[in-house]
Amino acid sequence: ARRGALLRANARYFSGAGPYGKVMATPEEALEASGITSGNKVLVGGFGLCGIPMGCIQALNKTNINALTVVSNNCGVDEWGLGILLESKKIKRMISSYVGENAEFERQYLTGELEVELTPQGTLAERLRAGGAGIPAFFTPTAYGTVIMDGGFPIKYKNGGKGVEIASEPRESREFNGRGYIMEHAITGDVGLVKAAKADTYGNLYFNGTARNFNPECGMAAKFTIAEVEEIVDVGELKPEDIHLPGVYINAIVKMDVEKKIERVTVRKANAEESKGSLGRREKIVRRAALELKHGMNVNLGIGMPTLASNYLPEGVHVMLQSENGLLGMGPYPLEGEEHPDLINAGKETVTTLPGSSIFSSGESFAMIRGSHIDVTVLGALEVAENGDLANWVIPGKMVKGMGGAMDLVSCGSRVVVTMDHCSKKGDPKLLKSCSLPLTGKGIVDMIITDMAVFEVDKEKGELVLIEVAEGVTVDDVAAKTEAKFRVSDDVKPMLST
């Protein structure tokens, strides 16, 4: 009885009326309490449009505050998410991993209107986590041997995009146990904006589905964090084991009912039959890639064509698909009408979970990647060199998508399989003697699967080995379309398929 009375008294003490009350009536009130001002650094949770604090973003957009440095994985889309702050010219610098399909983001960067510090996704999550944990810097293998390590990549172009006004600084590098690492500094911010499904009046947070993503890390690393939530409950109503971010990190709570948009609604039809007939170019590639996925593996499939490989797993083969936005055990697309804005993959597509699935934050997602717990990574490429160098994230001055999680995935020591067209749309080879574009990773590719052939990479000799050719393709055809040096296996086979 005494314990029950103490718990009830404690619940009253931590209610909105108590001395630790954090519940505020409006996002405007919360922003005012934060002391946010022009020139501040703001940490914003979310991945694509999933788990974004849209109500707080809209409230911030109505103020006269500008010249902000915003730290977030990406910058929403045109006219939604952080995209509205871009359009209002309130952002001076973005620190993010992915530009994606936000045309205004790319335009402002390439014309010199916006500073952009592109950072590998896992490094970004760890820099935020380190900031919240009081760790000033750390060493990571991600981006070793790339322009991130060397410095000199444009942060800000001159007006009109002609010439570089601000370039990135080189990173300190060291070797540990024979492996190269670079040093990254922690990120902290003045104000954090996060989105959760539930909060109690102390600020303990519960996130729904993959809406967790970067929210815990952003909440931890800010001096003053505002939690935008869908529901507020009394202290004690959330089980301690169900709390994803403790209230010690939260300074203000605002309940809001804001539309949750889905960037890419992807669904499947019930009882859909597999298409018959000859294999298309992309299907040939992904069917071959599926053979690299062995029973029991933990696998990360990159955005686009690699994602399709899971549709063609051989009978009896079951793998756990990892999505770097915080999901292990990703299932198929949902049935039409069952899609949910809080459950997406790294390509911002709606997905489902499977028995045995788990959901976690971006920081933990990249801990399992960086810690070599993912067996195989399958991803696309713009260029691959004969020594296994990979370039797939930027064409300087022309196309900027960002590296996303690719640099983390290819540097973790797992097997890396590249799926790609053999030639560009202009007919130019994409398998080269050396990459002309900024690298994603140095000497990290193990296998290349194209519409013409399959190569293994002999890293000791720094050359490709042709092991399979597609139907109707000869070795001479492959040689005519390949700049990279390669040798022909003694046992070249027709391209395998599931």
XYZ file of C-alpha atoms in Angstrom:
498
model
C 0.000 0.000 0.000
C 2.847 2.359 0.896
C 4.564 1.652 -2.454
C 1.292 2.314 -4.322
C 0.838 5.629 -2.545
C 4.402 6.634 -3.392
C 3.867 5.774 -7.057
C 0.664 7.825 -7.185
C 2.369 10.760 -5.498
C 5.288 10.502 -7.883
C 2.901 10.450 -10.878
C 1.272 13.659 -9.642
C 4.708 15.205 -9.079
C 5.774 14.524 -12.630
C 2.459 15.567 -14.209
C 2.159 18.688 -16.349
C 1.292 20.718 -13.244
C 4.389 19.610 -11.303
C 7.801 21.277 -11.184
C 9.098 19.065 -14.028
C 6.126 19.807 -16.265
C 7.174 19.998 -19.909
C 3.839 19.942 -21.730
C 3.210 23.058 -23.798
C 0.070 24.151 -25.587
C 1.554 25.006 -28.991
C 4.770 24.515 -30.962
C 5.170 28.300 -30.960
C 5.280 28.263 -27.148
C 7.836 25.454 -27.198
C 10.044 27.247 -29.742
C 9.929 30.403 -27.631
C 10.920 28.407 -24.541
C 13.872 26.929 -26.447
C 15.335 30.384 -27.085
C 15.907 29.543 -30.731
C 17.332 32.401 -32.762
C 18.815 33.085 -36.192
C 22.133 31.349 -36.764
C 21.357 28.431 -34.408
C 22.089 24.783 -35.151
C 18.887 22.715 -35.233
C 18.831 18.898 -35.108
C 15.759 17.424 -36.808
C 14.669 13.795 -36.615
C 13.085 11.813 -39.417
C 13.967 9.777 -42.490
C 12.436 11.020 -45.699
C 8.938 12.007 -44.551
C 8.749 9.265 -41.916
C 8.940 10.446 -38.327
C 9.369 14.131 -39.096
C 8.211 16.806 -36.596
C 6.126 18.561 -39.247
C 4.107 20.712 -36.853
C 7.259 22.187 -35.320
C 8.779 22.707 -38.777
C 5.667 24.586 -39.897
C 5.748 26.728 -36.751
C 9.438 27.524 -37.279
C 8.701 28.448 -40.882
C 6.275 31.158 -39.711
C 8.943 32.960 -37.664
C 11.538 35.494 -38.796
C 14.352 33.143 -37.765
C 16.845 32.339 -40.550
C 20.495 31.499 -41.332
C 20.025 28.135 -39.607
C 22.386 25.201 -39.721
C 20.117 22.161 -39.923
C 21.327 18.650 -39.164
C 19.035 15.961 -40.560
C 19.462 12.859 -42.694
C 17.820 14.595 -45.641
C 15.746 17.698 -46.308
C 12.255 16.404 -46.970
C 10.762 16.994 -50.391
C 9.647 20.071 -52.253
C 6.839 21.708 -50.228
C 6.891 19.254 -47.292
C 9.156 18.487 -44.369
C 12.311 20.558 -44.164
C 11.737 21.390 -47.825
C 9.497 24.277 -46.725
C 12.376 25.854 -44.783
C 14.543 25.550 -47.890
C 11.949 27.320 -49.998
C 11.716 30.095 -47.401
C 15.528 30.460 -47.485
C 15.769 29.929 -43.731
C 18.583 27.388 -43.995
C 22.164 28.505 -44.457
C 23.821 25.078 -44.135
C 22.531 21.504 -44.303
C 24.491 18.682 -42.678
C 22.960 15.525 -44.138
C 23.684 12.289 -45.972
C 21.181 12.385 -48.776
C 19.784 14.934 -51.207
C 17.587 12.397 -52.937
C 14.723 13.651 -55.060
C 14.477 17.135 -53.504
C 15.054 19.228 -56.624
C 15.176 22.526 -54.714
C 17.831 21.154 -52.345
C 20.019 20.132 -55.284
C 19.391 23.410 -57.141
C 20.274 25.661 -54.192
C 23.452 23.688 -53.546
C 24.680 23.611 -57.145
C 24.008 27.348 -57.662
C 25.832 28.429 -54.500
C 22.739 29.470 -52.510
C 23.096 26.753 -49.873
C 26.002 25.236 -47.959
C 25.824 21.437 -47.829
C 28.052 19.237 -45.708
C 27.412 15.735 -47.042
C 28.154 13.103 -44.411
C 27.820 9.306 -44.600
C 24.549 8.284 -42.975
C 26.054 6.044 -40.314
C 28.708 8.615 -39.508
C 25.977 11.242 -39.149
C 24.039 9.050 -36.712
C 27.190 8.298 -34.704
C 28.271 11.948 -34.630
C 24.885 12.816 -33.126
C 24.970 9.903 -30.685
C 28.499 10.858 -29.631
C 27.403 14.451 -29.125
C 24.600 13.348 -26.832
C 26.955 10.997 -24.961
C 29.652 13.592 -24.349
C 32.224 11.982 -26.651
C 34.048 14.690 -28.650
C 35.285 12.517 -31.538
C 35.713 8.931 -32.716
C 37.441 6.889 -35.431
C 35.470 5.050 -38.122
C 36.453 3.001 -41.193
C 33.640 4.657 -43.164
C 34.884 6.864 -46.035
C 38.552 5.950 -45.560
C 40.376 6.592 -48.853
C 37.606 8.833 -50.220
C 37.174 12.581 -50.692
C 35.617 12.707 -47.210
C 39.041 11.764 -45.825
C 41.084 13.844 -48.269
C 38.939 16.991 -48.064
C 38.367 19.502 -50.821
C 34.793 18.493 -51.645
C 32.539 21.520 -52.253
C 30.469 22.621 -49.264
C 29.502 25.850 -50.979
C 29.831 26.801 -54.613
C 30.403 30.361 -55.713
C 27.395 32.326 -56.960
C 26.010 30.636 -60.039
C 27.880 27.426 -59.272
C 31.139 28.389 -60.980
C 33.987 27.555 -58.658
C 34.154 26.484 -55.007
C 33.804 29.026 -52.218
C 34.009 26.650 -49.220
C 35.620 23.201 -49.376
C 35.559 20.391 -46.830
C 38.496 19.927 -44.468
C 40.614 16.746 -44.555
C 40.100 14.219 -41.741
C 42.819 12.901 -39.481
C 43.491 9.246 -40.324
C 45.067 6.402 -38.374
C 45.585 2.691 -38.688
C 44.279 0.228 -36.113
C 45.051 -3.483 -36.443
C 46.153 -2.970 -40.049
C 42.960 -1.178 -41.096
C 42.478 2.483 -42.014
C 40.179 4.795 -40.024
C 39.320 8.487 -40.069
C 38.409 10.757 -37.185
C 34.973 12.369 -37.059
C 33.857 15.061 -34.612
C 30.642 14.822 -32.596
C 27.631 16.981 -33.430
C 25.635 18.905 -30.839
C 22.895 21.440 -31.455
C 21.105 24.364 -29.886
C 17.611 22.972 -30.475
C 16.337 19.486 -31.312
C 13.003 18.768 -33.005
C 11.837 15.158 -32.767
C 8.619 13.259 -33.488
C 7.212 10.410 -31.397
C 3.947 8.493 -31.179
C 3.594 8.844 -27.412
C 5.106 10.792 -24.537
C 4.377 10.846 -20.853
C 4.407 14.160 -19.048
C 8.050 13.705 -18.015
C 9.057 13.358 -21.673
C 9.697 9.637 -21.945
C 9.125 8.788 -25.609
C 7.730 5.830 -27.525
C 8.212 5.715 -31.321
C 6.055 3.790 -33.754
C 7.663 1.575 -36.403
C 10.538 2.971 -38.433
C 9.545 6.510 -37.412
C 12.213 6.061 -34.724
C 15.144 6.458 -37.193
C 17.245 9.559 -36.322
C 14.866 10.876 -33.656
C 16.624 9.444 -30.571
C 20.041 10.689 -31.712
C 18.717 14.191 -32.478
C 16.910 14.273 -29.140
C 20.053 13.327 -27.237
C 22.423 15.787 -28.864
C 20.521 19.076 -28.472
C 20.686 21.525 -25.580
C 16.886 21.940 -25.728
C 14.745 19.253 -27.369
C 11.101 19.643 -28.326
C 9.124 16.415 -28.769
C 6.134 16.639 -31.093
C 3.849 13.720 -30.234
C 0.509 12.240 -31.204
C -0.513 11.304 -27.674
C 0.440 12.389 -24.153
C -0.156 10.037 -21.212
C 0.433 10.316 -17.480
C 3.703 9.225 -15.960
C 3.534 5.489 -15.293
C 1.298 4.616 -18.239
C 4.282 3.752 -20.421
C 6.016 0.590 -19.288
C 9.689 1.297 -18.538
C 10.772 -1.336 -21.079
C 8.653 0.346 -23.779
C 10.410 3.695 -23.453
C 12.708 4.271 -26.448
C 14.135 7.645 -25.375
C 14.197 8.657 -21.694
C 12.655 11.972 -20.712
C 15.973 13.256 -19.380
C 16.729 14.355 -22.953
C 13.388 16.147 -23.513
C 12.671 19.740 -22.479
C 9.265 20.405 -24.056
C 6.358 18.283 -25.291
C 3.676 19.357 -27.760
C 0.707 17.250 -28.783
C -0.185 17.762 -32.441
C -2.331 16.083 -35.059
C -0.484 16.647 -38.339
C -0.943 14.769 -41.613
C 1.637 12.025 -42.142
C 2.536 11.774 -45.806
C 4.129 8.811 -47.553
C 6.891 9.603 -50.006
C 6.547 6.375 -52.028
C 3.428 4.268 -51.650
C 4.402 0.775 -52.778
C 1.915 -2.084 -52.599
C 1.400 -5.597 -53.928
C -1.741 -7.214 -55.223
C -3.226 -10.225 -53.480
C -2.604 -13.515 -55.330
C -0.471 -11.760 -57.946
C 1.066 -14.251 -60.351
C 4.710 -14.112 -61.394
C 5.156 -12.727 -64.886
C 6.113 -15.199 -67.568
C 8.174 -14.865 -70.716
C 11.716 -13.760 -71.486
C 13.689 -12.007 -68.782
C 14.147 -8.253 -69.056
C 17.534 -6.614 -68.579
C 16.975 -5.650 -64.935
C 15.356 -8.965 -64.073
C 18.364 -10.876 -65.429
C 20.641 -8.913 -63.131
C 18.567 -9.229 -59.956
C 17.823 -12.928 -60.520
C 21.558 -13.536 -60.682
C 22.155 -11.372 -57.603
C 19.617 -13.437 -55.657
C 21.934 -16.466 -55.945
C 24.510 -14.628 -53.797
C 22.057 -14.599 -50.883
C 22.461 -17.791 -48.877
C 20.096 -19.245 -46.306
C 20.350 -17.559 -42.909
C 22.271 -14.497 -44.080
C 21.694 -10.955 -42.869
C 21.527 -8.854 -46.037
C 21.296 -5.188 -46.996
C 19.818 -4.454 -50.419
C 20.423 -0.972 -51.818
C 17.848 1.389 -53.263
C 16.477 0.601 -56.732
C 17.397 -2.542 -58.640
C 19.118 -4.355 -55.713
C 15.881 -4.240 -53.687
C 14.251 -6.542 -56.245
C 16.684 -9.403 -55.582
C 14.672 -10.580 -52.575
C 11.768 -11.391 -54.915
C 13.818 -14.151 -56.582
C 15.339 -16.083 -53.684
C 15.710 -19.798 -54.473
C 13.165 -22.083 -52.842
C 14.028 -22.827 -49.227
C 16.340 -19.825 -48.851
C 15.357 -17.407 -46.114
C 17.348 -14.296 -45.264
C 16.917 -11.355 -42.885
C 16.805 -8.135 -44.877
C 18.230 -5.085 -43.121
C 17.123 -1.562 -43.976
C 19.486 1.118 -42.710
C 16.668 3.358 -41.477
C 16.221 0.903 -38.608
C 14.590 -2.410 -39.590
C 15.895 -5.983 -39.592
C 13.540 -8.597 -41.008
C 11.916 -6.499 -43.727
C 8.926 -8.127 -45.395
C 7.247 -7.589 -48.779
C 5.317 -4.515 -49.834
C 1.949 -4.284 -48.039
C -1.321 -5.172 -49.683
C -3.140 -2.201 -51.149
C -4.832 -0.272 -48.352
C -2.555 -1.675 -45.636
C 0.376 0.702 -46.170
C 1.443 2.773 -43.137
C 3.468 6.021 -43.073
C 5.434 4.790 -40.040
C 6.762 1.681 -41.774
C 9.111 2.299 -44.697
C 12.437 1.053 -46.037
C 15.582 3.026 -46.858
C 14.134 3.840 -50.285
C 11.141 5.509 -48.521
C 8.865 2.733 -49.831
C 6.103 1.265 -47.695
C 6.979 -2.224 -46.419
C 5.914 -4.846 -43.875
C 7.664 -6.792 -41.141
C 8.085 -10.549 -40.730
C 8.076 -12.824 -37.682
C 11.392 -12.216 -35.927
C 11.734 -8.635 -37.168
C 13.199 -5.915 -34.988
C 13.101 -2.120 -35.202
C 15.712 0.252 -33.803
C 17.256 3.685 -34.221
C 19.583 4.811 -37.003
C 22.498 4.730 -34.558
C 21.944 1.069 -33.736
C 21.288 0.250 -37.381
C 24.732 1.441 -38.371
C 26.336 -0.123 -35.323
C 25.331 -3.528 -36.703
C 26.567 -2.476 -40.158
C 29.866 -0.985 -38.995
C 30.374 -3.907 -36.621
C 30.377 -6.381 -39.566
C 27.146 -8.122 -38.563
C 25.673 -7.811 -42.082
C 26.879 -10.623 -44.344
C 26.206 -9.218 -47.821
C 25.523 -5.781 -49.275
C 24.041 -5.475 -52.775
C 24.048 -1.988 -54.303
C 24.227 -0.101 -57.589
C 27.067 1.874 -59.142
C 27.921 4.670 -61.527
C 31.450 3.319 -62.007
C 33.561 0.379 -60.813
C 37.334 0.160 -61.280
C 39.285 -2.986 -62.039
C 40.767 -2.971 -58.505
C 37.313 -2.914 -56.875
C 36.964 0.840 -56.284
C 33.326 1.972 -56.323
C 31.718 5.327 -57.231
C 27.961 5.696 -56.906
C 26.928 8.909 -55.136
C 27.746 12.094 -57.049
C 28.665 13.657 -60.390
C 30.352 16.880 -59.249
C 28.625 20.026 -60.448
C 25.838 18.062 -62.169
C 24.105 15.428 -60.071
C 24.141 15.251 -56.289
C 22.179 12.464 -54.634
C 24.441 12.001 -51.634
C 26.089 8.869 -50.316
C 23.313 7.919 -47.898
C 24.417 4.756 -46.123
C 26.521 3.385 -48.998
C 29.918 4.444 -47.635
C 29.149 2.762 -44.306
C 27.863 -0.411 -45.951
C 30.852 -0.948 -48.240
C 33.477 -0.233 -45.581
C 32.201 -2.666 -42.945
C 33.985 -5.775 -44.228
C 30.909 -7.603 -45.548
C 30.770 -9.049 -49.050
C 29.892 -6.312 -51.560
C 27.983 -7.244 -54.738
C 27.368 -4.537 -57.353
C 24.413 -4.732 -59.739
C 24.594 -2.324 -62.678
C 24.165 -1.772 -66.390
C 27.343 -2.660 -68.231
C 27.339 0.664 -70.113
C 25.892 4.131 -69.615
C 22.903 5.372 -71.609
C 25.415 6.859 -74.049
C 27.045 3.453 -74.503
C 30.209 4.298 -72.531
C 31.790 1.579 -70.361
C 31.094 1.740 -66.626
C 33.773 -0.832 -65.754
C 36.925 1.279 -65.889
C 40.662 1.126 -65.294
C 40.109 3.711 -62.563
C 37.042 5.636 -61.416
C 36.750 9.225 -62.615
C 34.073 10.127 -60.051
C 34.518 10.588 -56.272
C 34.787 7.192 -54.597
C 32.244 5.566 -52.321
C 34.812 3.026 -51.210
C 38.334 1.988 -52.134
C 38.979 -1.615 -53.208
C 35.791 -2.902 -51.596
C 33.815 -4.604 -54.429
C 33.815 -8.416 -54.464
C 31.473 -9.174 -57.388
C 29.935 -7.230 -60.282
C 26.749 -8.397 -62.021
C 25.763 -6.560 -65.216
C 23.327 -7.218 -68.034
C 26.239 -8.714 -70.027
C 28.379 -10.612 -67.558
C 29.444 -11.513 -64.029
C 32.904 -10.662 -62.681
C 34.716 -11.465 -59.492
C 37.327 -8.993 -58.249
C 40.828 -10.352 -57.654
C 41.951 -7.786 -55.098
C 45.479 -9.147 -54.820
C 46.148 -8.692 -58.528
C 43.903 -5.651 -58.910
C 41.937 -7.068 -61.822
C 38.552 -8.470 -62.729
C 37.874 -12.124 -63.498
C 35.101 -12.894 -65.997
C 33.191 -15.926 -64.705
C 29.821 -15.796 -66.526
C 28.351 -14.273 -69.690
C 24.708 -13.544 -70.442
C 22.736 -15.446 -73.061
C 23.618 -14.219 -76.548
C 26.769 -12.428 -75.348
C 30.322 -13.500 -76.217
C 33.591 -12.815 -74.425
C 34.529 -10.522 -77.321
C 31.294 -8.576 -76.812
C 32.195 -8.081 -73.158
C 35.741 -6.991 -74.025
C 34.452 -4.416 -76.504
C 32.286 -2.794 -73.815
C 34.757 -2.953 -70.927
C 37.614 -0.534 -70.304
C 38.839 -2.332 -67.192
C 41.466 -5.018 -67.512
C 40.040 -8.489 -66.930
C 41.100 -12.054 -67.359
C 38.816 -14.829 -68.497
C 38.202 -17.685 -66.094
C 39.161 -21.151 -67.298
C 35.576 -22.159 -66.641
C 33.337 -19.378 -68.004
C 29.661 -20.317 -67.639
C 26.403 -18.944 -69.000
C 24.954 -16.419 -66.546
C 23.184 -18.296 -63.768
C 19.639 -17.436 -62.744
C 17.068 -18.433 -60.147
